[in-house]
Amino acid sequence: MSSSSAFNDEKGGSSSVGEPEYGHDPASGGIFSSDYKRHDDLKEMLDSNKDSLKLEAMKRIVAMIARGKNASDLFPAVVKNVACKNIEDPNQLIRASALRVLSSIRVTIIVPIMMLAIKEAASDMSPYVRKTAAHAIPKLYSLDPDQKDQLIEVIEKLLADKTTLVAGSVVMAFEEVCPERIDLIHKNYRKLCNLLIDVEEWGQVVIINMLTRYARTQFLNPNANESLLEEGGEKTFYGSDEEEGKEDKVEAAALVVKRKPYVMDPDHRLLLRNTKPLLQSRNAAVVMAVAQLYFHLAPKAEVGVIAKALVRLMRSHSEVQYVVLQNVATMTIKRRGMFEPYLKSFYIRSTDPTQIKVLKLEVLTNLANETNISTILREFQTYIKSMDKDFVAATIQAIGRCATNIGEVRDTCLNGLVQLLSNRDELVVAESVVVIKKLLQMQPEKHSDIIKHMAKLTDNIQVPMARASILWLIGEYCEHVPKIAPDVLRKMAKSFTNEEDIVKLQILNLAAKLYLTNSKQTKLLTQYVLNLAKYDQNYDIRDRARFIRQLIVPTDKSGALSKYAKKLFLALKPAPVLESPFKDRDHFQLGSLSHLLNAKAGGYQELPDWPESAPDPSVRNVEVPEWTKCSSREKRKEKKVEKPFYSDSEGESGPTESADSGNHTEEQKKSTKSKEPKDRSDSESEDEEESSTESSESESEEESESDTDAKKKKKVLLSISINHTLQGTSLRYYILKKWRIYVSFCVALLLKCSFPSPQAASPTCGPLKTYELLHRITGEGLAVTYCFSRRPFTGDPHMVSVQIQFTNNTEVEARSLRVLEPKLQSGMRIAEFPEIDVLPPGEISTVVMGIDFCDSTQAANFQLCTHTKKFFVTIQPPVGELMMPIFMTENEFKKEQGQLMGMNEITEKLTLGEGCRGDHVIIQRVISTANLSRVPCGSAMECRFAGKTVTSGSLVLVTVVTKEERAAQVTVNCEKMLIGTMLVKDILQALSQ
């Protein structure tokens, strides 16, 4: 039957195979329509074994699409027929291309087909196809995260692959899908270390970064003892008494003695040794990856090997130089010594871009010490003559940092900066003034001449920051220049109205300080300046003028603060500390985007802390089944002894590992001196059974060839039977495991039904909004959420009650869940929840903690800790959760509202949203936004709400008035204007939706 006749039959309604006739819009057909079943015949044709039926079905589907019919439900069947044929093609390139195309189709309906294709490709004979399967895993995971469990099984299978082509791709998939499952790496760790040298370059980068984080969780800190001694040394440096310094050294040494002597784990040494040759790689990313690995993992004495490799990268393109210099600048903060021999490599060329020049300046400043400071300062003198003004400004700041860090050259640097004050370039002079101001704060009494010289510059310098710095210096040290300071104030009073705001504020400060120290000469000038500021356009300047007038000019209305005016204005200020902007960047993993930006980027995996005690190293041992072992004498005779690719004469200490060893036995340690290109199962089985098979070998030589053949056949049959037995065992284990998971799910469901969640309702509103505190991936399986329960906190009524829920998504129990090191703003307090001793796998635990936010939306930062991990988390409250409801009558509401008028009242108009009709909806949305209670009201057009802030008890009154055509008006009366402003915005947003 031709396709045209089929279409004619369909029009007549007599066809049994074909597309349905829709009686409505073609796009409206779907799986819930009656026409959907009529597509089943086309699906059967596509699923048949006959190519003719498949071809006929494809023709009809194309015809349906051409006529505008909806054929979307046939998409999976079409894809299966198009892709599956290519996936089973004899050519590996076509199979891989088919999988690549299939995984690039971003349609969720073909997820099952894609999953089957990936599983099949993961078992393909071609490593290229298996590599493509690894590439497809992250694509499927991003399309449907619910497939994670099945994808992890595929990743586990591919991680056991022994080909270098697959290794990098599967580790990338591991990082994208399940980076928290380090248990998958244990058995493959040694294999990855040994394959690393032969993996393609970008795969090397991924594997090295992953192994860096793995090593930080499995090995001890090799520099733990040295860090204790360094702490003792720092105390000695800053101590005022030599005897105290000696005592500190003795205490530090005693701690080192108490600590067990450090012995590097053989697997730790294996990683360091196998990555070291990659420092010679032509790929800059590989070199950078090895450098960060050594910086984070290697003993201090061995880190220096990366310096030469990083300096070599300085000859590359400017983009590479920028990334390398960012990391070198961070390294020089803690490991300055390893780059000192290469000081000249960081000298600046005239052809360098500005950003490269600034980074090189940062490195030179970090490397400066008493020995090389004279050389560095000579370089800086040359840089100041550059035409690049941003670079010159950075150089002047670098000189200031050198003067701050090295006291011997402080006077020299100061004199050099003073000479720059006569420079023709105004920007150079301005930057010099700012740096001189910071240096003079250290020893102002010795440099009154410099202050006088800078006072004369006020006539010429027009840069606002420089003028403000000069005025601050004169005001702060006016006692050292008693004759010049009043004259400077006189000149500034003349030009007050034309100055920038930052300069005006410093003129006011100068006037106040001179009034307190030399009122006879400056009283009238001060009053004149205050009167000018009283009518300034900037409200900051007007407020500062009112404040200063009340503080320094005592009147009958003046408060008690006027007695302490001198202490307020003339208090000693600490000298500023000039620190490197790279000082605290090492908590990010070097070479990462987060380190480059100095902010946590999306997808960044935090570098774990070193464990306190060494985890069990046996988890990396691989057990080989007895039936896979081979004890034939012929294979051992054919073994060729080769020299190690990298000899132990490179100056590395510690035991050497075999390529694929499982257990560190004496026989294996002897055999590691010669690497063998064999699989792990062969090397282990031969080493372990060498002694036990000697007698059998001597007997086997005497047997005839026929007996030998019979034994071989018997052995093959035995292996096949054992294999079937093991497969049955694995199947039974798989079924048992799934059954246990099902039972656990049922129990959890019953518990959830029997015991309702404490978040089900609150005293004043419906379901509470839940916020994520710690994602299960970031928390390595521990997921934490929180909500504001809106119930009084039992420990302190001035604290907001925060309900926290822990969920253990791992297969091991989490212990010692607690709060550590809260970092709070001034005045804020926190009441920690009781420590959770044990949280079993799959279990949920809920606790309550109290936080005093001081009536502000500032975040509470703290560490959430388990027995092995620390996670930095943040709780930031919406403004509506800073309140608690109070009962109030209508008359009381009106009375309190009358007292909170003027600046304490905020009114905004709005148009109610489509879904916001009726008083009950308005009440629900307002109460959901803020923890308030409704006030009875006689008017049907008004809704009133009352509450008070949790900390200070300040009243919060809300009125919503509805008008015609969905128009409305929201009024908030509150003593705290900031809270009122924020609350109005939130209510407007809630009612406008």
XYZ file of C-alpha atoms in Angstrom, residues 352-676:
325
model
C 54.557 44.318 29.508
C 50.809 45.125 29.767
C 49.761 47.149 32.800
C 48.130 44.211 34.607
C 51.339 42.171 34.225
C 53.411 45.079 35.539
C 51.219 45.419 38.615
C 51.450 41.689 39.387
C 55.230 41.690 38.989
C 55.359 44.659 41.368
C 53.339 42.631 43.867
C 55.784 39.715 43.623
C 58.839 41.999 43.959
C 57.286 43.632 47.022
C 56.591 40.240 48.615
C 60.176 39.118 47.930
C 61.723 42.264 49.449
C 63.908 41.725 52.518
C 66.891 43.385 54.195
C 69.280 41.744 51.720
C 67.732 42.692 48.392
C 65.779 45.843 49.280
C 68.412 48.190 47.869
C 68.270 46.423 44.488
C 64.484 46.470 44.454
C 64.298 50.160 45.376
C 66.643 51.016 42.498
C 64.257 49.187 40.182
C 61.328 51.102 41.635
C 63.086 54.413 40.975
C 63.258 53.483 37.296
C 59.606 52.460 37.188
C 58.475 55.849 38.536
C 59.684 57.474 35.307
C 57.285 55.357 33.239
C 54.589 56.960 31.109
C 52.013 54.472 32.392
C 50.386 56.452 35.221
C 48.509 53.483 36.737
C 51.780 51.583 36.906
C 53.539 54.577 38.522
C 50.799 54.815 41.159
C 51.165 51.085 41.906
C 54.950 51.536 42.202
C 54.524 54.312 44.773
C 52.211 52.083 46.788
C 54.790 49.283 46.572
C 57.466 51.645 47.957
C 55.165 52.411 50.854
C 54.677 48.712 51.606
C 58.428 48.110 51.519
C 58.922 50.992 53.958
C 56.274 49.567 56.267
C 57.636 46.002 56.238
C 61.351 46.854 56.456
C 62.066 49.472 59.114
C 65.698 50.005 58.036
C 64.661 51.679 54.774
C 61.655 53.615 56.070
C 63.437 56.964 56.187
C 65.002 56.387 52.774
C 61.630 55.608 51.211
C 60.036 58.581 52.922
C 62.671 60.964 51.592
C 62.278 59.538 48.112
C 58.518 60.022 48.232
C 58.947 63.603 49.455
C 61.106 64.289 46.392
C 58.242 63.055 44.226
C 56.084 65.847 45.633
C 57.890 68.216 43.270
C 57.022 66.039 40.251
C 55.252 67.765 37.390
C 52.630 65.043 37.147
C 49.764 65.763 39.520
C 48.723 62.080 39.781
C 52.219 61.087 40.924
C 52.179 63.824 43.567
C 48.701 62.819 44.738
C 49.614 59.149 45.122
C 52.806 60.115 46.970
C 50.802 62.243 49.399
C 48.470 59.348 50.218
C 51.389 56.960 50.853
C 53.371 59.550 52.862
C 50.337 60.099 55.067
C 50.300 56.397 55.980
C 54.040 56.350 56.675
C 53.975 59.516 58.793
C 51.451 57.935 61.133
C 54.200 55.633 62.348
C 56.573 58.391 63.562
C 54.910 61.834 63.203
C 57.094 63.620 65.767
C 60.233 62.995 63.690
C 58.830 64.386 60.465
C 57.258 67.762 61.210
C 59.275 69.283 58.346
C 57.590 66.926 55.892
C 54.174 67.935 57.247
C 55.061 71.607 56.728
C 56.217 70.872 53.199
C 52.968 69.065 52.417
C 50.922 71.949 53.837
C 52.373 74.228 51.157
C 51.128 71.873 48.444
C 47.456 72.656 49.089
C 47.686 75.556 46.636
C 48.821 73.327 43.760
C 47.355 69.819 44.240
C 43.800 69.500 42.933
C 43.240 65.720 43.305
C 40.549 65.367 46.031
C 42.061 62.334 47.790
C 45.478 64.014 48.024
C 43.998 67.279 49.365
C 41.957 65.324 51.921
C 45.070 63.390 53.026
C 47.062 66.612 53.561
C 44.246 68.194 55.599
C 43.902 65.047 57.717
C 47.647 65.078 58.450
C 47.655 68.752 59.430
C 44.615 68.288 61.651
C 45.886 65.106 63.276
C 49.333 66.580 64.035
C 48.412 70.256 64.374
C 50.455 70.497 67.579
C 53.610 69.902 65.512
C 52.749 72.759 63.098
C 50.939 75.314 65.338
C 51.670 78.288 63.068
C 50.868 76.746 59.702
C 47.656 74.897 60.574
C 45.440 77.997 61.159
C 46.646 79.516 57.898
C 45.750 76.335 56.007
C 42.262 76.464 57.537
C 41.925 80.086 56.415
C 42.752 79.165 52.826
C 40.400 76.182 52.887
C 37.566 78.317 54.257
C 37.832 80.551 51.189
C 37.465 77.650 48.758
C 35.077 75.555 50.872
C 32.078 75.841 48.550
C 34.119 74.716 45.521
C 35.740 71.668 47.124
C 34.734 68.025 46.675
C 32.723 66.345 49.444
C 35.668 64.297 50.750
C 37.726 67.494 51.098
C 34.866 69.359 52.822
C 34.595 66.659 55.472
C 38.319 66.948 56.223
C 38.041 70.776 56.418
C 35.353 70.320 59.076
C 37.578 67.887 60.977
C 40.525 70.304 60.741
C 38.368 73.162 62.040
C 37.144 71.077 64.995
C 40.658 69.959 65.984
C 42.073 73.483 65.744
C 39.143 74.853 67.763
C 39.940 72.388 70.547
C 43.699 73.080 70.532
C 43.950 76.743 69.451
C 40.545 78.337 69.900
C 41.868 81.894 70.166
C 43.086 81.968 66.585
C 40.526 79.688 64.963
C 37.227 80.266 66.792
C 35.761 82.618 64.186
C 37.115 80.552 61.308
C 35.516 77.429 62.735
C 32.140 79.143 63.133
C 32.371 80.419 59.569
C 33.135 76.943 58.181
C 30.317 75.384 60.229
C 27.862 77.963 58.913
C 28.921 77.214 55.345
C 28.491 73.503 55.929
C 25.094 74.022 57.541
C 23.570 74.883 54.152
C 25.604 72.506 51.970
C 23.780 70.397 49.374
C 25.206 67.132 50.724
C 23.332 65.861 53.797
C 26.436 64.060 55.104
C 28.228 67.394 55.360
C 25.207 69.055 57.001
C 24.939 66.247 59.551
C 28.676 66.386 60.279
C 28.440 70.157 60.850
C 25.536 69.813 63.306
C 27.337 67.044 65.157
C 30.593 68.999 65.466
C 28.812 72.187 66.551
C 26.999 70.441 69.386
C 30.153 68.605 70.399
C 32.785 71.356 70.486
C 30.638 74.454 71.196
C 29.069 73.812 74.620
C 25.572 75.175 75.191
C 22.798 74.598 77.662
C 21.352 71.895 75.429
C 24.678 70.150 74.908
C 24.844 66.584 76.110
C 27.449 64.849 78.205
C 29.565 64.084 75.148
C 30.847 67.669 74.886
C 33.103 66.982 77.873
C 34.900 64.322 75.893
C 35.322 66.265 72.659
C 39.124 66.254 72.848
C 39.263 62.552 73.506
C 37.007 61.921 70.540
C 38.793 64.121 68.018
C 42.378 63.936 69.242
C 42.580 60.258 70.206
C 45.675 58.383 69.066
C 44.995 56.510 65.849
C 46.816 53.248 65.090
C 49.130 53.313 62.111
C 47.606 51.604 59.042
C 48.875 48.157 58.109
C 49.786 47.900 54.436
C 49.137 44.282 53.477
C 49.278 42.376 50.250
C 45.892 41.834 48.570
C 46.967 38.196 48.068
C 47.457 37.507 51.766
C 44.328 35.409 52.353
C 43.851 33.923 48.905
C 45.550 30.602 49.664
C 42.322 29.176 51.102
C 41.254 28.813 47.473
C 42.906 26.042 45.505
C 45.691 27.555 43.425
C 45.108 27.578 39.690
C 41.313 27.685 40.090
C 38.987 30.378 38.790
C 37.919 31.143 42.366
C 41.530 31.947 43.268
C 41.889 34.144 40.197
C 38.727 36.115 41.042
C 39.226 35.944 44.815
C 35.591 34.848 45.074
C 33.929 31.460 45.073
C 32.921 30.604 41.509
C 30.115 28.256 40.518
C 31.106 24.591 40.682
C 34.196 25.245 42.810
C 35.155 22.391 45.137
C 36.719 23.676 48.345
C 40.119 22.377 49.338
C 39.600 20.100 52.371
C 41.548 20.545 55.594
C 44.207 18.011 56.555
C 42.864 15.205 58.773
C 43.967 15.121 62.409
C 44.697 11.410 62.262
C 45.675 9.270 59.288
C 42.731 7.451 57.660
C 43.005 3.735 57.010
C 45.426 3.223 54.075
C 44.106 -0.276 53.403
C 41.110 1.159 51.546
C 43.419 1.616 48.550
C 44.396 -2.049 48.501
C 42.821 -4.127 45.742
C 41.805 -7.691 46.536
C 42.265 -10.056 43.590
C 40.051 -13.208 43.487
C 41.920 -16.497 43.611
C 40.404 -17.733 40.351
C 41.950 -14.840 38.412
C 45.479 -15.665 39.525
C 47.879 -17.390 37.144
C 50.810 -19.461 38.351
C 52.229 -20.737 35.097
C 55.978 -20.964 35.084
C 56.184 -20.013 31.410
C 54.824 -16.494 32.044
C 57.318 -15.894 34.815
C 60.152 -16.992 32.567
C 59.016 -14.541 29.877
C 59.011 -11.597 32.268
C 61.562 -8.985 31.307
C 63.299 -6.998 34.005
C 63.365 -3.312 33.173
C 64.853 -0.305 34.901
C 62.433 2.171 36.446
C 61.369 4.988 34.123
C 62.182 7.477 36.873
C 65.011 6.361 39.100
C 65.115 6.942 42.846
C 68.272 9.013 42.454
C 66.271 12.204 42.015
C 66.671 13.035 45.659
C 63.270 11.762 46.803
C 62.984 9.889 50.059
C 60.538 7.284 51.232
C 59.632 3.794 50.049
C 58.866 3.120 46.398
C 55.582 1.646 45.251
C 54.987 -0.853 42.486
C 52.910 0.199 39.537
C 49.707 -1.494 40.586
C 50.442 -2.991 44.004
C 47.617 -3.709 46.380
C 49.330 -4.610 49.667
C 52.792 -3.418 50.749
C 54.344 -6.791 51.496
C 58.042 -7.516 51.690
C 58.054 -9.334 48.344
C 56.358 -6.389 46.646
C 58.855 -3.889 48.076
C 61.683 -5.962 46.612
C 59.979 -6.169 43.244
C 59.308 -2.430 42.954
C 62.884 -1.718 41.888
C 61.944 -2.968 38.428
C 58.581 -1.859 37.014
C 56.755 -4.508 35.015
